[in-house]
Coordinates of C-alpha atoms in Angstrom, one line a residue:
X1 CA -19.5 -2.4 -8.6
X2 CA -17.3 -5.0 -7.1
X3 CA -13.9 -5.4 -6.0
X4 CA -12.6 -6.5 -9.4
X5 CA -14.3 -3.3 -11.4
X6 CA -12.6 -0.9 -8.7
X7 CA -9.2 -2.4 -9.3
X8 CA -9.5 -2.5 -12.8
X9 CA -10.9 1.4 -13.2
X10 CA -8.2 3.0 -11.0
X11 CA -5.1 0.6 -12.9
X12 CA -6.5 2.3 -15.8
X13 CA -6.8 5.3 -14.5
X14 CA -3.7 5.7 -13.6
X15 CA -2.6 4.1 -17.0
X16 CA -1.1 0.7 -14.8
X17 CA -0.2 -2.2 -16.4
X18 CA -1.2 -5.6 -15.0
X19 CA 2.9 -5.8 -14.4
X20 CA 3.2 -2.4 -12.8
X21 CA 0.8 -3.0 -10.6
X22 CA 1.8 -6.3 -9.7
X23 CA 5.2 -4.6 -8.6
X24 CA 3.8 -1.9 -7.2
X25 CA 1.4 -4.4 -4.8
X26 CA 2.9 -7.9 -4.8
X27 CA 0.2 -9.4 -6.3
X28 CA 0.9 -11.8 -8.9
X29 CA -0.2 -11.0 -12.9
X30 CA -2.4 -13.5 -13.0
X31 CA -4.3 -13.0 -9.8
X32 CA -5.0 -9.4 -11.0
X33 CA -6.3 -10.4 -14.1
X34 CA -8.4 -13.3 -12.7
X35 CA -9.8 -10.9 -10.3
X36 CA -10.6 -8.3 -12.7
X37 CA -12.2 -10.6 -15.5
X38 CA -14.1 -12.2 -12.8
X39 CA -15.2 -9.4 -10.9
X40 CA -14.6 -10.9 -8.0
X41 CA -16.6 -8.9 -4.9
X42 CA -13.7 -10.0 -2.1
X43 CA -9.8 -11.1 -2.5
X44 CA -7.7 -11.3 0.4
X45 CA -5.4 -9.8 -2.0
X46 CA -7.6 -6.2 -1.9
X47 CA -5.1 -4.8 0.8
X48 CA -1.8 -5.2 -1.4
X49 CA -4.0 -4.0 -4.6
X50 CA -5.1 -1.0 -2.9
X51 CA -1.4 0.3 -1.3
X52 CA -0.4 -0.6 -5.0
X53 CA -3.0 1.9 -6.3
X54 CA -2.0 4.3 -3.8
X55 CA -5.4 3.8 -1.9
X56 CA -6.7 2.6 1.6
X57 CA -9.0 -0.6 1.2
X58 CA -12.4 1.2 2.4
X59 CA -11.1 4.1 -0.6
X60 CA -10.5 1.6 -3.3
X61 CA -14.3 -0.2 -2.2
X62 CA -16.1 3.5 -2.2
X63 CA -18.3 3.3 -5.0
X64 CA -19.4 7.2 -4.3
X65 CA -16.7 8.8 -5.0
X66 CA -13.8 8.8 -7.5
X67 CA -10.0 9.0 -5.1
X68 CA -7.9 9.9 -7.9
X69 CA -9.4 12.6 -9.5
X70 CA -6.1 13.2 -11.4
X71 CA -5.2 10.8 -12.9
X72 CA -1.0 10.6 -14.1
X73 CA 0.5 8.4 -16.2
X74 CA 1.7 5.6 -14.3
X75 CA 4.2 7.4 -12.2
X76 CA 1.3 7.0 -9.5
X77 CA -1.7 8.5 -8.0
X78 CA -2.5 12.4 -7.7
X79 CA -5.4 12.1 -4.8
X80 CA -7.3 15.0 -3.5
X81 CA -5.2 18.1 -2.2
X82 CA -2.4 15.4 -2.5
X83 CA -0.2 16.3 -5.2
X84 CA 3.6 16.4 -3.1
X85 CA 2.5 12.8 -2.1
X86 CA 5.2 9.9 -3.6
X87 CA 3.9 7.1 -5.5
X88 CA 3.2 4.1 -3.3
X89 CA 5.8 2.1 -2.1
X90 CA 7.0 -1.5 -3.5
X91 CA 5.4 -4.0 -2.2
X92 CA 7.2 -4.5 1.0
X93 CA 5.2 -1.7 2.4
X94 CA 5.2 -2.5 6.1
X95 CA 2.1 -1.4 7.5
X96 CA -1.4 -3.3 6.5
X97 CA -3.7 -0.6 8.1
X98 CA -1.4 2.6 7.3
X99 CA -1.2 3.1 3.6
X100 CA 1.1 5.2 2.1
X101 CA -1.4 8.4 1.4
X102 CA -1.5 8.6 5.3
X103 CA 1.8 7.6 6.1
X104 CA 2.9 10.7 3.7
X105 CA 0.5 13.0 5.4
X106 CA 2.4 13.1 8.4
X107 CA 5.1 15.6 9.1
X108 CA 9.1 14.9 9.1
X109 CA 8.7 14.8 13.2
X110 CA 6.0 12.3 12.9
X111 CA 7.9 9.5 10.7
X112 CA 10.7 10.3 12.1
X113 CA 9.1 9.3 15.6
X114 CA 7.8 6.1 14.5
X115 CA 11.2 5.2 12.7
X116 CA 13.1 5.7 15.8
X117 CA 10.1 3.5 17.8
X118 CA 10.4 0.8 15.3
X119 CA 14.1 1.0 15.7
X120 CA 14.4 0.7 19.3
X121 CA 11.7 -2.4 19.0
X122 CA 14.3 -4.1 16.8
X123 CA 17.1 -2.9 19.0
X124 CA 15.3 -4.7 22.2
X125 CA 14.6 -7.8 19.6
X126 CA 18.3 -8.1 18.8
X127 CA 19.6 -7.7 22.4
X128 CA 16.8 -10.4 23.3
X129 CA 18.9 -12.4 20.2
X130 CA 22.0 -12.0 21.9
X131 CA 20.8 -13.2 25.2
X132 CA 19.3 -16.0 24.0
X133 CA 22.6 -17.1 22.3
X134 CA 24.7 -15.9 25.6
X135 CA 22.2 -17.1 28.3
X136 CA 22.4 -13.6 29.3
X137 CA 19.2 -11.2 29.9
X138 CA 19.7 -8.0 28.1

């Protein structure tokens, strides 16, 4: 089974619409459908379609075994020993090789310590901006 096959048994699965998905992954209508009707075996697009589906890439490729094995309807995936875990998140999901199954698995302390990393990067990227602008190094 191809790429295409996958995306189009878990959307239905999980009782997606082409335009859910698309919101839920940022993948256009059209390029879902195409994919799916053509069965296409790669997309650079597989990413975005699996966070949408709630699914790692390697997941959503795994012919051997079914990922959602509960299916809902449409409020989003109920994975294995999963079932507190949110649907996935929009499509500005941050991380390409975190998806949000993993990112869920991790304890309060855990986000909480990447947030405050990820802050501190963009702290240190706008005092960099401000020395640029003054001439100053910050």
């Amino acid at each position: 089974m191809a790429l295409g096959k996958q995306v189009k048994k878990y959307r239905e699965k999980l009782n997606l619409t082409l335009e859910a998905l698309s919101d839920r992954s940022g993948v256009d209508i059209g390029t879902i459908s195409a994919l799916e009707n053509r069965d296409s075996k790669r997309s650079e697009k597989g990413s975005a379609l699996a966070r949408g589906l709630g699914l790692t890439l390697d997941q959503l490729l795994d012919e051997t075994r079914d990922w959602i094995e509960n299916p809902t309807d449409g409020d989003g995936p109920s994975a294995p020993g999963a079932a507190h875990i949110e649907a996935p998140p929009p499509a500005a999901w941050p991380f390409d090789r975190v998806s949000s199954m993993d990112w869920a698995s991790l304890g309060e302390k855990e986000r909480g310590l990447v947030e405050g990393f990820v802050m501190g990067l963009l702290e240190a990227k706008g005092a960099n901006r401000k020395s640029r602008k003054t001439g100053t190094h910050g």
